[in-house]
Tab-separated table of C-alpha atoms in Angstrom:
chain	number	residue	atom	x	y	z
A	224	UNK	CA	-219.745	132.540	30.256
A	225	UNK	CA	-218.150	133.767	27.061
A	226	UNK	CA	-216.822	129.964	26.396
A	227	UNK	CA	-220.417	128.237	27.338
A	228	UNK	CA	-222.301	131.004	25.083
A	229	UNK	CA	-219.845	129.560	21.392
A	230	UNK	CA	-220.327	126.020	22.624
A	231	UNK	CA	-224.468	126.235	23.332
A	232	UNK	CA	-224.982	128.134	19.787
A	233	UNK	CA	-222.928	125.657	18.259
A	234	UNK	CA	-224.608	122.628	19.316
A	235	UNK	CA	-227.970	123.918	19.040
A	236	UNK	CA	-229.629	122.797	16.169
A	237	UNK	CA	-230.219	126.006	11.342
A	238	UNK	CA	-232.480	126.721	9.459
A	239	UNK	CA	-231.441	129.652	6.406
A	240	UNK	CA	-235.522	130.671	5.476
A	241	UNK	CA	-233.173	132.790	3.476
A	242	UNK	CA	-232.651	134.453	0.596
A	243	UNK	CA	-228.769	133.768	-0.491
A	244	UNK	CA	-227.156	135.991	-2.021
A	245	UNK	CA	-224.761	133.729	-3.771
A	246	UNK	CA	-227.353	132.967	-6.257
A	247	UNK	CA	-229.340	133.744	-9.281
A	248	UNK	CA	-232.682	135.312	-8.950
A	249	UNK	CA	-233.746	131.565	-9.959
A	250	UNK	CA	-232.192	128.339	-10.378
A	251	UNK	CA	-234.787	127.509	-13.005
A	252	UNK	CA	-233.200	127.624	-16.170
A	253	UNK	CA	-233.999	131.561	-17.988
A	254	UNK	CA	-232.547	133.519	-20.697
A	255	UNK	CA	-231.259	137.379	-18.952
A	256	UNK	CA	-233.375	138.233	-16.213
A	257	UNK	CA	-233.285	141.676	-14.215
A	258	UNK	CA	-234.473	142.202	-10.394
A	259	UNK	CA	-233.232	144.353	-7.632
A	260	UNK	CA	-234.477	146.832	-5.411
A	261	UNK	CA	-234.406	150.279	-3.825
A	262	UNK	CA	-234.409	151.498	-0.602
A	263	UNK	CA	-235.046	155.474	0.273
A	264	UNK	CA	-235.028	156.753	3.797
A	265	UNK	CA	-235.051	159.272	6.050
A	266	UNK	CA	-233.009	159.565	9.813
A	267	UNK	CA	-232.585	161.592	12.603
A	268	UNK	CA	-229.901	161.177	14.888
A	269	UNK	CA	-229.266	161.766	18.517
A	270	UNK	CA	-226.755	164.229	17.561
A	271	UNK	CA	-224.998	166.027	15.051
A	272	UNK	CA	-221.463	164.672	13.080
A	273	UNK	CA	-221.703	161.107	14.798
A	274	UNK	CA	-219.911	157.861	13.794
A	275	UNK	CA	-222.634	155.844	12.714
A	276	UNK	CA	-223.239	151.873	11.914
A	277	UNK	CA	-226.816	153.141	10.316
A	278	UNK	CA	-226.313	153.655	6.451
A	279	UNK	CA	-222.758	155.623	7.782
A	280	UNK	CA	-221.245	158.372	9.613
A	281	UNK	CA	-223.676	161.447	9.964
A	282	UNK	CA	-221.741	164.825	8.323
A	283	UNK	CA	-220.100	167.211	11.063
A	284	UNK	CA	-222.925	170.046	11.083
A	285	UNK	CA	-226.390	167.472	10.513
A	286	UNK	CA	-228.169	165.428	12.562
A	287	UNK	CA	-230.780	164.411	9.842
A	288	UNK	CA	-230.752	163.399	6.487
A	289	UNK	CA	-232.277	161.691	3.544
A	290	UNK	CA	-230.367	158.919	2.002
A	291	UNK	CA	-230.513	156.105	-0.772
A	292	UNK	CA	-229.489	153.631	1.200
A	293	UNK	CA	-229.122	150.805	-1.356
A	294	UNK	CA	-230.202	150.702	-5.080
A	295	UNK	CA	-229.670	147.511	-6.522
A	296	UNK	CA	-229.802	146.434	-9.969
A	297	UNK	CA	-228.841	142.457	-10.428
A	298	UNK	CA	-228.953	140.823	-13.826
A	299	UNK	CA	-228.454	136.795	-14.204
A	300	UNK	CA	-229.008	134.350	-16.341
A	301	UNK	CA	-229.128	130.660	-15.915
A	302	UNK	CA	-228.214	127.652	-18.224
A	303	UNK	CA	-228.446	123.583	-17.635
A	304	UNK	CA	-224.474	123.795	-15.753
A	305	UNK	CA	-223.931	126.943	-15.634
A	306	UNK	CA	-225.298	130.882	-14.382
A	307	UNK	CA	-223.932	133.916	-14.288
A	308	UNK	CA	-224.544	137.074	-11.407
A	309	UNK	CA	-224.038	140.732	-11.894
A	310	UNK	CA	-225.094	143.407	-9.458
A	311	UNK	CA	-224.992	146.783	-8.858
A	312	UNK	CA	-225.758	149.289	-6.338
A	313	UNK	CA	-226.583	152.798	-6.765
A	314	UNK	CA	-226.307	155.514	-4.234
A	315	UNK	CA	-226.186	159.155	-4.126
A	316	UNK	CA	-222.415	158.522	-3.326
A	317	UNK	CA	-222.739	156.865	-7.178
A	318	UNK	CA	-222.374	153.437	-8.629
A	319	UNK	CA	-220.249	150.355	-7.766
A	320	UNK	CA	-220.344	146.961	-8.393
A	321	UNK	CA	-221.444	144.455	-5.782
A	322	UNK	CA	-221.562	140.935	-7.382
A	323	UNK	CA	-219.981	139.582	-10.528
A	324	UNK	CA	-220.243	135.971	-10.825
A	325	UNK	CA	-220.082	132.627	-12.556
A	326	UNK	CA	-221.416	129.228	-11.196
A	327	UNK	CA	-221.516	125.719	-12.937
A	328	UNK	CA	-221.616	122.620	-11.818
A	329	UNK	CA	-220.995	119.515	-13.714
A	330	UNK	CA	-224.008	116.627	-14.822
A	331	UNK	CA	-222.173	113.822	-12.860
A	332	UNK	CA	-221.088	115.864	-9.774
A	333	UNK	CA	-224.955	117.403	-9.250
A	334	UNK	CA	-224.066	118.014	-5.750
A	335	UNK	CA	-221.301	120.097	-5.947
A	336	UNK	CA	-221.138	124.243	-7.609
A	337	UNK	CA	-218.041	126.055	-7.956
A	338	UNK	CA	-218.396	129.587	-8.007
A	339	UNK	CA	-215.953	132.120	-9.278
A	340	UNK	CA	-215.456	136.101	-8.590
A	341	UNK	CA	-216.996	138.584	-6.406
A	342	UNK	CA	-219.545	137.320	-4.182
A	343	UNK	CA	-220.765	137.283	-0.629
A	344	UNK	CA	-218.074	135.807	1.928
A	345	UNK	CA	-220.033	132.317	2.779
A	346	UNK	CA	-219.876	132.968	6.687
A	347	UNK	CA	-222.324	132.438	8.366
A	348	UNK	CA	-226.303	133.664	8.046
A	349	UNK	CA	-226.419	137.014	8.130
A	350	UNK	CA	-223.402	138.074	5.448
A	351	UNK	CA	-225.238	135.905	2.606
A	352	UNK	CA	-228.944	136.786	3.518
A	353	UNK	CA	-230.268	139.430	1.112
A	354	UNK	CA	-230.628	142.884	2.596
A	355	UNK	CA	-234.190	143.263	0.443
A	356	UNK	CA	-235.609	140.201	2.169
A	357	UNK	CA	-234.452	141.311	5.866
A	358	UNK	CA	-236.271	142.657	8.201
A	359	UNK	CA	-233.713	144.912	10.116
A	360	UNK	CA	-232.318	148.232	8.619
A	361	UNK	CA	-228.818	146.961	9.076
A	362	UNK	CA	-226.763	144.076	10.072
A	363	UNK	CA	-224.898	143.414	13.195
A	364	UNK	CA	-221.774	146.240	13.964
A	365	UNK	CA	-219.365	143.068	14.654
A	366	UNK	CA	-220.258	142.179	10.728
A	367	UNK	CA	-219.935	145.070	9.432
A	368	UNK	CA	-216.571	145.533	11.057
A	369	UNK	CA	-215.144	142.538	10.292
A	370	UNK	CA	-216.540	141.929	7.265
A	371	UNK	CA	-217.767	145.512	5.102
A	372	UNK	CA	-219.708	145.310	2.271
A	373	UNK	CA	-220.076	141.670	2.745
A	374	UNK	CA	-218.424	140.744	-0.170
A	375	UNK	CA	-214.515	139.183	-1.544
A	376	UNK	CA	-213.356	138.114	-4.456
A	377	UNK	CA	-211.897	134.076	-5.351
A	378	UNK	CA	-213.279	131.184	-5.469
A	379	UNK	CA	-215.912	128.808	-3.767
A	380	UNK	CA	-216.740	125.305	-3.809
A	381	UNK	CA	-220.466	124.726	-2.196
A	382	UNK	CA	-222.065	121.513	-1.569
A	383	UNK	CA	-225.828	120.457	-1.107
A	384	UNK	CA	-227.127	116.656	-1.690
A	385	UNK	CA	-229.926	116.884	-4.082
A	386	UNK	CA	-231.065	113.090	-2.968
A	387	UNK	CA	-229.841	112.419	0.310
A	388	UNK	CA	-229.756	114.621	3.489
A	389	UNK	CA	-230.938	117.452	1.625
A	390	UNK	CA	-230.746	119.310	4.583
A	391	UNK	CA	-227.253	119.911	4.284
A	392	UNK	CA	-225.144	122.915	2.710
A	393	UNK	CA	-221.290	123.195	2.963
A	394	UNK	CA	-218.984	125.973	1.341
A	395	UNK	CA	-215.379	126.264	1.363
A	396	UNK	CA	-213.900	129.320	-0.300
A	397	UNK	CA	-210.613	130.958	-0.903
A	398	UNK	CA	-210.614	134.517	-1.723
A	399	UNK	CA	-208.314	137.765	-1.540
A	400	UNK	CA	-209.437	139.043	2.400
A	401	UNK	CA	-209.350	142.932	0.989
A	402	UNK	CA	-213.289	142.461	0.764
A	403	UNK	CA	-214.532	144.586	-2.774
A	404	UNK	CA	-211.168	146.197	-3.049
A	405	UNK	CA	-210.400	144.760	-6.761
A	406	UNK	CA	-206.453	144.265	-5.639
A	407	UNK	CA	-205.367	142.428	-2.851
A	408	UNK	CA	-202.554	143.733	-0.831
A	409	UNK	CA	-200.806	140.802	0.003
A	410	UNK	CA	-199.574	137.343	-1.665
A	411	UNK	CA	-201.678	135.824	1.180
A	412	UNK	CA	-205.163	134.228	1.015
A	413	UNK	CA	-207.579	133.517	3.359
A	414	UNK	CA	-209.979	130.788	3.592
A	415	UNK	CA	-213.969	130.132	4.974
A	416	UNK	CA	-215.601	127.391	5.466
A	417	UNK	CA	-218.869	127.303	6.385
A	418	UNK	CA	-221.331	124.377	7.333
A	419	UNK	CA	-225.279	124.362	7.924
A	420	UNK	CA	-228.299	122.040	8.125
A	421	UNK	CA	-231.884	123.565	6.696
A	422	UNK	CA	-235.146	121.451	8.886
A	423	UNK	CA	-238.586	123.099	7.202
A	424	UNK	CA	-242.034	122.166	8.067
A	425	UNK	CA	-241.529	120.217	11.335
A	426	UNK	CA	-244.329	120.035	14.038
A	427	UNK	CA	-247.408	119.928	11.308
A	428	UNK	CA	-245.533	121.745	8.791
A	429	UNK	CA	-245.345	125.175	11.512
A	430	UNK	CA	-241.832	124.635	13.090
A	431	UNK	CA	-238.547	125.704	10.959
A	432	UNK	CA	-235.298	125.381	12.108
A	433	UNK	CA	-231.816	125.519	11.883
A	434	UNK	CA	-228.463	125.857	12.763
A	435	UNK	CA	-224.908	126.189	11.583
A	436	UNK	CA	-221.200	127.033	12.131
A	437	UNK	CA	-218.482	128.845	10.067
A	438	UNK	CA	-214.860	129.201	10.356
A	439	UNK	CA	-212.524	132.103	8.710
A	440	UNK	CA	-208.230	131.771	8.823
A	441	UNK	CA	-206.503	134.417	7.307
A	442	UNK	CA	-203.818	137.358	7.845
A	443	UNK	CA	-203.056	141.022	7.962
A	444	UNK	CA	-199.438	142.365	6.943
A	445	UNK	CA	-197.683	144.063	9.136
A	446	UNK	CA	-196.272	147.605	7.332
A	447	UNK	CA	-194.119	148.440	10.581
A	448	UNK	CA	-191.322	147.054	12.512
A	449	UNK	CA	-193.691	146.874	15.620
A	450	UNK	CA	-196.705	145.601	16.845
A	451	UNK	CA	-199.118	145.500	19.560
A	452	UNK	CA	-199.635	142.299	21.357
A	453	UNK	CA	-202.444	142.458	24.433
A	454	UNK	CA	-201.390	142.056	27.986
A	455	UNK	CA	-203.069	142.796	31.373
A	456	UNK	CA	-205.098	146.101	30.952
A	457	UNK	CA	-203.700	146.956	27.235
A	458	UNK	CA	-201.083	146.664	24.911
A	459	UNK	CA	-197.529	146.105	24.764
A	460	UNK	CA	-195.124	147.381	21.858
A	461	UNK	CA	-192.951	144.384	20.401
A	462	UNK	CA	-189.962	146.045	17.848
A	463	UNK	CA	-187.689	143.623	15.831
A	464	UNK	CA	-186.962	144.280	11.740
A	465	UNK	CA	-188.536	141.046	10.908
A	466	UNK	CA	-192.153	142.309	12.132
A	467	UNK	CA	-192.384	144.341	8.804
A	468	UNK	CA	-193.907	142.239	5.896
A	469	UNK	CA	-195.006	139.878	9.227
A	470	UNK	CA	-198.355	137.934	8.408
A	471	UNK	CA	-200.234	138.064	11.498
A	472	UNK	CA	-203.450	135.684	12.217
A	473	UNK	CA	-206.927	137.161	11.360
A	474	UNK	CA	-209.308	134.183	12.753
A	475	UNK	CA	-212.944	134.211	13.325
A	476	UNK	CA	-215.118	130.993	14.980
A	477	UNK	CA	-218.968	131.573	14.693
A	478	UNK	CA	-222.122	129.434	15.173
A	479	UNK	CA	-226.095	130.826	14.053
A	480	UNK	CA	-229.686	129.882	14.918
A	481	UNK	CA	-232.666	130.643	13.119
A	482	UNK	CA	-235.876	129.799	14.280
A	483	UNK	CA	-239.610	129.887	12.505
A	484	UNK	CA	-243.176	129.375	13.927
A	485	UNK	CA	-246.522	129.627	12.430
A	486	UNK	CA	-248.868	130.238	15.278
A	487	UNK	CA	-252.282	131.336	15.828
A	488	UNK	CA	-251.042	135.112	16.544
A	489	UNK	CA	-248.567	135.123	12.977
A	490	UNK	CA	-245.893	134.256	11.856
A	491	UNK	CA	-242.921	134.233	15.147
A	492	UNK	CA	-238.577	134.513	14.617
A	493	UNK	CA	-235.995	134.216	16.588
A	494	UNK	CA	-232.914	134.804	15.093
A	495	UNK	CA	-228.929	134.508	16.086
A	496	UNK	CA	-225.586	134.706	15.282
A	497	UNK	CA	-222.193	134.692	17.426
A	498	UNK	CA	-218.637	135.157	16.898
A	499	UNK	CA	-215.461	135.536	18.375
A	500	UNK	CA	-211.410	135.022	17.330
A	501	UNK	CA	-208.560	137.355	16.387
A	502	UNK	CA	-208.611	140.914	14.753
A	503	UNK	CA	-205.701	143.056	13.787
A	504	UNK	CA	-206.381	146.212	13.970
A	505	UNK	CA	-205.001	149.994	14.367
A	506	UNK	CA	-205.366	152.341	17.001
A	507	UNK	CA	-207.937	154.765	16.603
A	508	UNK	CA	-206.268	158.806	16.108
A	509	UNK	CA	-207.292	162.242	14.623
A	510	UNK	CA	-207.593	160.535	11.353
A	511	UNK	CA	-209.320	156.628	12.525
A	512	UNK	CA	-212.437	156.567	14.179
A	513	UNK	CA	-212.611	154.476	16.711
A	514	UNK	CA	-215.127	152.401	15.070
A	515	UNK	CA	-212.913	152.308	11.943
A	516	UNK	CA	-210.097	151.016	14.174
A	517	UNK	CA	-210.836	147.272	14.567
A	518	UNK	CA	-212.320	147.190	10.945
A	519	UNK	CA	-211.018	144.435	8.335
A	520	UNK	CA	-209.094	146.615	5.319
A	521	UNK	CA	-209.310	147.095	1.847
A	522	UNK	CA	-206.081	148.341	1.903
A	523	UNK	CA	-202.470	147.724	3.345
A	524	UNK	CA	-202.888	148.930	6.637
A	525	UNK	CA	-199.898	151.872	7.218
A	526	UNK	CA	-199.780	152.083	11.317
A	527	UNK	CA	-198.657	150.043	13.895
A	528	UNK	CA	-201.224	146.810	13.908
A	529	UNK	CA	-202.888	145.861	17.294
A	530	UNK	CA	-203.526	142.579	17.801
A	531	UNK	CA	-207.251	142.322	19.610
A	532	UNK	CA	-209.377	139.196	20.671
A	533	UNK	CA	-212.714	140.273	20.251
A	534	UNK	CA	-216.422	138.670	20.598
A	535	UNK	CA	-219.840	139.914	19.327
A	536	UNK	CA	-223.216	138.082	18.861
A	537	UNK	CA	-226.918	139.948	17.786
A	538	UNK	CA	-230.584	138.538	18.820
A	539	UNK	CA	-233.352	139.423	16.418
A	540	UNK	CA	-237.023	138.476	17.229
A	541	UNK	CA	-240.110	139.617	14.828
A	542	UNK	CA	-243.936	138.771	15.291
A	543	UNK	CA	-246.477	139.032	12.517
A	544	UNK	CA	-249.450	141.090	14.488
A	545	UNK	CA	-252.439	138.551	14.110
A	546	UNK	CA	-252.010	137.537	10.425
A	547	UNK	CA	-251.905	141.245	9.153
A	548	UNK	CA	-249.351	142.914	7.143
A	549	UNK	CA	-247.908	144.762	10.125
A	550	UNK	CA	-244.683	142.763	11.866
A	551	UNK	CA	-243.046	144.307	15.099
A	552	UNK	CA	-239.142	143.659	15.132
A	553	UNK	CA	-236.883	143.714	18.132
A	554	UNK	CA	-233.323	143.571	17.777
A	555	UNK	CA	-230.196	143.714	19.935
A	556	UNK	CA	-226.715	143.303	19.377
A	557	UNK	CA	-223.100	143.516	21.200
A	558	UNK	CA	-219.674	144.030	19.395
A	559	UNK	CA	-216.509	143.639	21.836
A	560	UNK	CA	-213.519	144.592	19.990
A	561	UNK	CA	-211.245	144.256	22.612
A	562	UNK	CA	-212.349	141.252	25.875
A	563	UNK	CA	-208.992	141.722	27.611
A	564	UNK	CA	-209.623	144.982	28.857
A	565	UNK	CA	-212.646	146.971	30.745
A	566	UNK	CA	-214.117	149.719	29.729
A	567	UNK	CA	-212.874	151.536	33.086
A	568	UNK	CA	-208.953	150.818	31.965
A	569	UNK	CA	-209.833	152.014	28.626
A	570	UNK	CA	-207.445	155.531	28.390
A	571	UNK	CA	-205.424	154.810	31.453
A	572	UNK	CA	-201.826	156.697	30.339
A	573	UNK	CA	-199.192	153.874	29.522
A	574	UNK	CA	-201.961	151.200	28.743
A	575	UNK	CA	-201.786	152.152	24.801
A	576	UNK	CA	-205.601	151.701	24.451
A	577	UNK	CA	-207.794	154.044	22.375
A	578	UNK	CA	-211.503	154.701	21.195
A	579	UNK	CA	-210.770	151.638	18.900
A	580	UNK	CA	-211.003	148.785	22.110
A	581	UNK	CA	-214.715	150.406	23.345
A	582	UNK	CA	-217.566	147.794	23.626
A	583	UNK	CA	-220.916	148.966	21.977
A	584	UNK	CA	-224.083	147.389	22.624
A	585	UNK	CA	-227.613	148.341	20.542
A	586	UNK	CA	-230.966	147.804	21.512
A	587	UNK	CA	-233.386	147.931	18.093
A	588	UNK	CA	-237.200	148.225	17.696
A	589	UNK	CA	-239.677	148.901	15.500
A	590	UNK	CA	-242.698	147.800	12.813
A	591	UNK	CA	-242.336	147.030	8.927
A	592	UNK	CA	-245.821	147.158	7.417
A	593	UNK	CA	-246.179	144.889	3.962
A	594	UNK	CA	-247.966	147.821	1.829
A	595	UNK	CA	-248.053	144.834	-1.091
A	596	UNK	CA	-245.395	142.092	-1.862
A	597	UNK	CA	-243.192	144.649	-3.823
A	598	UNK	CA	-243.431	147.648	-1.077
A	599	UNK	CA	-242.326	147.497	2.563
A	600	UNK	CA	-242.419	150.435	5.001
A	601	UNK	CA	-240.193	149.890	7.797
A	602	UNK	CA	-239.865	152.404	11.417
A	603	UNK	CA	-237.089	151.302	13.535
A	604	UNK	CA	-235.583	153.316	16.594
A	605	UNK	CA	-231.712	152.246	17.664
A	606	UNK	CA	-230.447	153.014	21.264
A	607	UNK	CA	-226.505	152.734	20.977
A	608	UNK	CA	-224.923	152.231	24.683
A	609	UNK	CA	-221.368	152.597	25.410
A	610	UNK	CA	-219.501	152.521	29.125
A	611	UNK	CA	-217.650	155.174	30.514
A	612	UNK	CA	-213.386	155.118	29.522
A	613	UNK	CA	-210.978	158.036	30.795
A	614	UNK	CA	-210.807	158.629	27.129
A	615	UNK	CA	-212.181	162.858	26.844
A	616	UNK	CA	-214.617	161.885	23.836
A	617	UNK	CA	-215.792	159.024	25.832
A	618	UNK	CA	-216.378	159.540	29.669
A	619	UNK	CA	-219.665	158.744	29.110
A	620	UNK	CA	-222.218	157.247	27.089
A	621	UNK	CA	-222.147	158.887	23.563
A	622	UNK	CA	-225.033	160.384	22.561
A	623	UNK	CA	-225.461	158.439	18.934
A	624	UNK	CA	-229.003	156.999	19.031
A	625	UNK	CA	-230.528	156.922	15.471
A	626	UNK	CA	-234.524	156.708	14.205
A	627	UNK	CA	-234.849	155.321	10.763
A	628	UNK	CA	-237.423	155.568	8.411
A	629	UNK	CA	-237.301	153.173	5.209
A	630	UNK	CA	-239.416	152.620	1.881
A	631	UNK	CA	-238.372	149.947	0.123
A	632	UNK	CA	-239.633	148.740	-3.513
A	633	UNK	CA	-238.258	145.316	-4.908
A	634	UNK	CA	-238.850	143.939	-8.255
């Protein structure tokens, strides 16, 4: 089912009605301009001091709070080959920088951009589409584990006919793999590709679509002598001296679908995104949440690495209520750190699993209501499921449900 689910997204025809981040504010030719956004909110969670995928982990005693969850300052400026990006984002955790980079492109080669420095990883949809322009609070938990912040540093080479199957984008990049961290840890680089086709105004100009696929080969270094490989029901230990300094693989396969119609009801979206491949991780302990456990670094991991095959896909549907500003949004998503174990096994003494191999699931919904085209007012309740493991903290479904209310204000 797993196999038939990555083949049927990737053959499907996608369409990006998005806003890319890698990008200027406009491609028209301007002198400095400044645009951005900010985005206040308030939550309440299920209960108090949980680990949280929902603007972050909820402080030990509180089970509300109020939160900047992004303030975002991004200045560009565009010339006849070239354009520049820088972005900030201020928080009440305080200011760090989110984009900072240069495009050209040269008069004979129209078609191709190289882009240089910090920028969003080009995988997929949802890492490049603008978090002002989405609908959801958040994006998928598998994204935001495997990929935090969004963002790497290096170098990318996009391509986009501007005559000729227009339809078509194509990115290949090369960049650190330690995300914003300004170092990388490692000689090694990793590499993404990334390859979709854009249909707009099909069926009487009311039918968008699109599709795409992406690709991501890299490697964690190993700090240890050992390593955890998987095997039936959990992990074995491998020792040897030569696992230290070890590169081991860190590769992702994933496929999207976006789909737009213009009906007599509103606007209607269907929206989706799957991946699987190859994480290595840590176990979760005292000090790693398990939902910090199969996360991508910044940093030279210290511990033991596992070595997890792991899957995760979201669904996101919105309908426009009869023309007016008010959209409802239904989202669900599924992030499986670990497929070659059950939940049930999860814990068993001599297995070597931990809190970092649990599969969470997330059923989303709510309303945004359009105020004006600068102010959006977004309610959206999140039901987070997990099974039961013979881990103690997790014998049964955790009680980490989360109600979000947003106002955002872009300019």
């Amino acid at each position: 089912m797993k196999r038939f689910l990555f083949y049927f997204f990737t053959l499907l025809p996608f369409i990006s009605f998005s806003q890319n981040n890698n990008a200027p504010s406009s491609n028209d030719i301007h002198d400095i301009k400044i645009t951005g956004y900010l985005q206040t909110q308030f939550q309440k969670a299920q209960s108090p001091g949980i680990y949280s995928w929902s603007g972050g982990d909820f402080n030990t005693n509180s089970d509300s709070r109020f939160i900047i969850r992004r303030g975002r300052l991004k200045i560009d400026r565009v010339d006849k080959f070239s354009s520049i990006v820088f972005q900030l984002d201020g928080t009440q955790d305080g200011i760090r920088l989110m984009d900072a980079f240069i495009q050209f492109h040269d008069s004979t080669f129209t078609s191709f951009k190289l882009t240089a420095g910090l920028f969003n990883r080009p995988f997929g949809y949802s890492i490049v589409y603008s978090s002002g322009y989405r609908d959801f609070p958040e994006r998928a938990r598998v994204f935001q584990t495997l990929m935090p912040r969004e963002r790497d540093i290096g170098a990318m080479l996009s391509f986009q006919p501007k005559k000729t199957a227009r339809f078509l984008t194509a990115d290949l990049a090369i960049v650190n793999g330690s995300g914003l961290s300004a170092r990388d840890y490692d000689s090694r680089k990793d590499i993404i590709g990334n390859l979709g086709f854009k249909f707009d105004s099909l069926v009487n100009k009311k039918l968008h679509l699109g599709f795409g696929g992406s690709i991501y080969k890299g490697t964690v270094r190993s700090n240890t002598n050992t390593y955890f490989k998987p095997t039936n029901n959990g992990f074995i230990g491998i020792t040897d001296a030569n696992n230290e300094n070890r590169n081991f693989k860190r590769d992702y396969y994933g496929a999207n679908l976006q789909l737009a119609y213009d009906n007599n009801f509103g606007n209607t979206t269907f929206k989706t995104e799957y991946i699987q491949g190859k994480q290595p991780g840590v176990a979760a302990s005292s000090s790693i949440s398990g939902f910090a456990a199969s996360q991508s670094f910044a940093i030279q991991p210290s511990g033991n690495l596992y070595l997890r095959n792991f899957n995760g896909y979201f669904f996101w549907f919105t309908q426009q209520i009869s023309h007016t500003k008010l959209t409802a949004i239904i989202g669900y998503d599924v992030y499986d750190p670990n497929t070659d174990i059950e939940e049930k096994e999860i814990g068993r003494p001599g297995n070597n699993t931990t809190a970092g191999d649990i599969k969470f699931s997330t059923l989303g919904y709510g309303l945004t209501y359009a105020l004006n085209n600068r102010l959006k007012l977004t309610i959206y309740n999140e039901h987070v499921h997990n099974d039961a493991t013979l881990l103690t903290d997790y014998q049964g479904d955790v009680k980490d449900n989360v109600f979000t209310t947003r106002l955002q204000y872009r300019w």
